[in-house]
Coordinates of C-alpha atoms in Angstrom, one line a residue:
M29 CA 104.3 88.3 112.6
A30 CA 105.2 91.0 110.1
P31 CA 103.9 91.9 106.6
D32 CA 105.8 90.7 103.6
T33 CA 107.2 94.1 102.5
E34 CA 109.0 92.6 99.5
L35 CA 105.7 91.3 98.2
I36 CA 104.0 94.7 98.8
D37 CA 106.8 96.5 97.0
A38 CA 106.6 94.1 94.1
I39 CA 102.9 94.6 93.8
R40 CA 103.3 98.4 93.9
A41 CA 106.0 98.3 91.2
A42 CA 103.8 96.0 89.0
L43 CA 100.9 98.4 89.4
R44 CA 102.9 101.4 88.4
G45 CA 104.4 99.5 85.5
S46 CA 100.9 98.7 84.2
A47 CA 99.5 102.2 84.8
Q48 CA 97.5 103.9 82.0
P49 CA 97.4 107.6 83.3
E50 CA 94.9 108.5 80.6
L51 CA 92.3 106.2 82.3
A52 CA 92.9 107.4 85.8
G53 CA 90.8 110.5 85.8
S54 CA 87.7 108.9 84.5
M55 CA 88.1 105.9 86.8
Q56 CA 88.3 108.2 89.8
A57 CA 85.3 110.3 88.7
Y58 CA 83.2 107.2 88.1
M59 CA 83.9 105.8 91.6
K60 CA 83.6 109.3 93.2
S61 CA 86.9 108.5 94.9
Q62 CA 89.0 110.8 97.0
T63 CA 91.9 108.4 96.5
P64 CA 93.6 108.8 93.1
Y65 CA 93.9 106.0 90.5
L66 CA 96.9 104.8 88.6
G67 CA 94.7 103.7 85.7
V68 CA 94.9 99.9 86.0
R69 CA 91.7 98.0 85.4
V70 CA 90.5 95.6 88.1
P71 CA 91.1 92.3 86.1
A72 CA 94.7 93.5 85.5
V73 CA 95.1 94.3 89.2
R74 CA 94.0 90.8 90.1
A75 CA 96.2 89.1 87.5
L76 CA 99.4 90.9 88.5
T77 CA 98.6 90.4 92.2
R78 CA 98.3 86.7 91.7
A79 CA 101.5 86.6 89.7
E80 CA 103.5 88.4 92.4
A81 CA 101.9 86.4 95.2
K82 CA 102.8 83.1 93.4
K83 CA 106.5 84.1 93.7
R84 CA 106.2 84.7 97.4
P85 CA 103.4 82.4 98.8
F86 CA 102.0 82.9 102.2
A87 CA 102.9 80.5 105.0
T88 CA 100.3 81.3 107.6
G89 CA 97.0 83.1 107.9
A90 CA 98.7 85.8 110.0
D91 CA 101.0 86.5 107.1
V92 CA 98.0 87.0 104.8
A93 CA 96.2 89.4 107.3
D94 CA 99.4 91.4 108.1
T95 CA 100.4 91.8 104.5
V96 CA 96.8 92.7 103.3
L97 CA 96.4 95.3 106.1
A98 CA 99.9 96.8 105.5
L99 CA 99.2 97.3 101.8
W100 CA 95.6 98.6 102.5
R101 CA 96.5 101.1 105.2
A102 CA 99.4 102.7 103.3
A103 CA 97.7 102.8 99.9
D104 CA 98.3 105.9 97.9
Y105 CA 96.2 104.7 95.0
R106 CA 92.9 102.9 94.9
E107 CA 94.4 100.0 92.9
E108 CA 96.6 99.2 95.8
R109 CA 93.5 98.5 97.9
Y110 CA 92.1 96.4 95.1
A111 CA 95.4 94.5 95.2
A112 CA 95.1 94.1 98.9
M113 CA 91.7 92.5 98.5
A114 CA 92.9 90.3 95.6
L115 CA 95.6 88.9 97.9
L116 CA 92.9 87.4 100.0
D117 CA 91.8 85.2 97.1
T118 CA 95.1 84.1 95.8
P119 CA 95.7 80.3 95.6
A120 CA 98.2 80.4 98.5
A121 CA 95.9 82.5 100.7
R122 CA 92.7 80.5 100.3
P123 CA 93.6 77.4 102.4
L124 CA 94.9 79.7 105.1
R125 CA 91.7 81.7 105.6
A126 CA 90.0 81.1 108.9
P127 CA 87.5 82.8 111.2
D128 CA 90.1 85.0 112.7
L129 CA 90.4 86.7 109.3
L130 CA 86.9 88.3 110.0
G131 CA 88.5 91.0 112.0
T132 CA 90.7 92.0 109.0
L133 CA 87.6 92.0 106.7
R134 CA 85.7 94.1 109.2
E135 CA 88.5 96.8 109.2
L136 CA 88.6 96.8 105.4
I137 CA 84.9 97.2 105.1
V138 CA 84.6 100.0 107.7
T139 CA 87.6 102.0 106.4
G140 CA 86.8 101.3 102.8
A141 CA 83.2 102.5 103.2
W142 CA 82.2 102.3 99.5
W143 CA 80.5 99.8 97.4
D144 CA 83.4 98.7 95.2
Y145 CA 85.4 97.6 98.2
V146 CA 82.5 96.2 100.3
D147 CA 80.9 94.2 97.5
E148 CA 84.1 92.3 96.9
L149 CA 84.9 91.9 100.6
A150 CA 81.4 90.5 101.2
H151 CA 82.4 87.4 99.0
R152 CA 85.3 86.7 101.4
V153 CA 82.9 87.1 104.4
G154 CA 80.6 84.6 102.7
D155 CA 83.4 82.2 102.3
L156 CA 84.1 82.2 106.0
L157 CA 80.4 81.9 106.8
L158 CA 80.2 78.7 104.7
G159 CA 83.3 77.3 106.2
W160 CA 82.7 78.1 109.8
P161 CA 79.1 79.1 110.3
G162 CA 79.1 78.6 114.1
Q163 CA 82.0 80.9 114.6
V164 CA 81.2 83.6 112.0
R165 CA 77.4 83.8 112.2
P166 CA 77.3 85.7 115.6
A167 CA 79.5 88.4 114.2
L168 CA 77.3 88.9 111.2
V169 CA 74.2 89.1 113.4
S170 CA 76.0 92.0 115.2
W171 CA 77.0 93.6 111.9
A172 CA 73.4 93.4 110.7
R173 CA 72.1 95.1 113.8
G174 CA 74.8 97.7 114.1
Q175 CA 75.1 101.3 113.0
D176 CA 77.7 101.0 110.2
I177 CA 75.8 100.8 106.9
W178 CA 78.7 99.0 105.1
L179 CA 78.8 96.2 107.7
R180 CA 75.1 95.9 107.4
R181 CA 75.3 95.8 103.6
A182 CA 78.0 93.1 103.8
S183 CA 75.8 91.0 106.2
I184 CA 73.0 91.2 103.6
I185 CA 74.9 90.3 100.5
C186 CA 77.6 88.0 101.9
Q187 CA 75.5 84.9 100.9
L188 CA 75.2 85.8 97.2
G189 CA 75.8 82.6 95.2
A190 CA 75.3 80.4 98.3
G191 CA 72.2 78.8 96.7
D192 CA 70.8 76.0 98.8
R193 CA 73.6 76.4 101.3
A194 CA 72.3 79.8 102.4
D195 CA 71.4 80.4 106.0
L196 CA 67.9 81.7 105.5
D197 CA 67.5 82.6 109.1
L198 CA 70.5 84.8 108.9
L199 CA 69.5 86.3 105.6
T200 CA 66.0 87.1 107.0
L201 CA 67.5 88.7 110.1
A202 CA 70.0 90.8 108.1
I203 CA 67.3 92.0 105.7
E204 CA 64.7 92.7 108.4
A205 CA 67.3 94.7 110.4
S206 CA 67.5 97.2 107.5
L207 CA 63.8 97.3 106.4
G208 CA 62.5 100.8 106.4
E209 CA 66.0 102.4 105.9
R210 CA 66.2 105.2 103.3
E211 CA 69.9 104.5 102.6
F212 CA 70.2 103.5 98.9
F213 CA 73.0 101.0 99.4
L214 CA 70.9 99.0 102.0
R215 CA 67.7 99.1 99.9
K216 CA 69.7 97.9 96.8
A217 CA 71.4 95.2 98.8
I218 CA 68.1 93.8 100.1
G219 CA 66.7 93.5 96.6
W220 CA 70.0 92.1 95.2
A221 CA 70.1 89.4 97.9
L222 CA 66.5 88.4 97.4
R223 CA 66.9 88.3 93.6
D224 CA 69.9 86.1 93.9
Y225 CA 68.2 83.6 96.2
A226 CA 65.1 83.6 93.9
R227 CA 67.3 81.5 91.5
T228 CA 67.2 78.8 94.2
D229 CA 63.8 79.2 95.8
P230 CA 61.5 81.6 94.0
A231 CA 58.5 80.6 96.1
W232 CA 60.4 81.6 99.3
V233 CA 61.3 85.0 97.8
R234 CA 57.7 85.6 96.6
S235 CA 56.5 84.8 100.1
F236 CA 59.0 87.0 101.7
A237 CA 58.0 89.9 99.4
E238 CA 54.4 89.4 100.3
T239 CA 54.9 89.3 104.0
H240 CA 57.4 92.2 104.4
E241 CA 57.1 95.9 103.6
L242 CA 60.0 96.2 101.1
S243 CA 60.9 99.6 99.6
P244 CA 59.9 100.0 96.0
L245 CA 63.5 99.6 95.0
S246 CA 64.1 96.4 97.0
R247 CA 60.8 94.9 95.8
R248 CA 61.5 95.7 92.2
E249 CA 65.0 94.2 92.4
A250 CA 63.8 91.1 94.4
L251 CA 61.1 90.2 91.9
K252 CA 62.9 91.3 88.8
H253 CA 63.1 87.8 87.2
L254 CA 59.9 86.4 88.7
S255 CA 56.7 86.3 86.7

């Protein structure tokens, strides 16, 4: 299979047509990005990506992966990577997503290596986990126990919003694998994941906090909305 270069070119042209150069510098500074910005806000990136993808809908899951990777790898501006992520959640792409997309998501997480990418991609990882738990779960266990902090963060927060469908054994494993870490993005992720699940089962989260040595940041975030 080959990437849809016409779609990629159309997205790049639309991004440049929507650019606000006066915003680019502050956006780059806020994100501490080495990659420059065009000055297109994320909601606009998603909207124009959906519009262009509607004109050229994907036919197969391989088409999705190949096009996303081609746009991501050759990105000159950060918004092009935002668009690559947005392609994963377009109406034509959603029904084509399958467990073999996890390899693509892994590459994006590892090469993106920053929270704005990883937190968005974690949602797509969570979608795959809900759809194919038996096939996806082993990879997430490996991520949680690995050395890459961004894969570990993704394994912790990928179940945000899952509610009573959450795999608590996996959530516990992912959190416990990073307990004691000094890395801010892991400590924050632990607190965020627990705070989110507290909406579903506050007693479970309280018990978890009582029986685990959470960092002050993780504990504060986890119990933020619990009396």
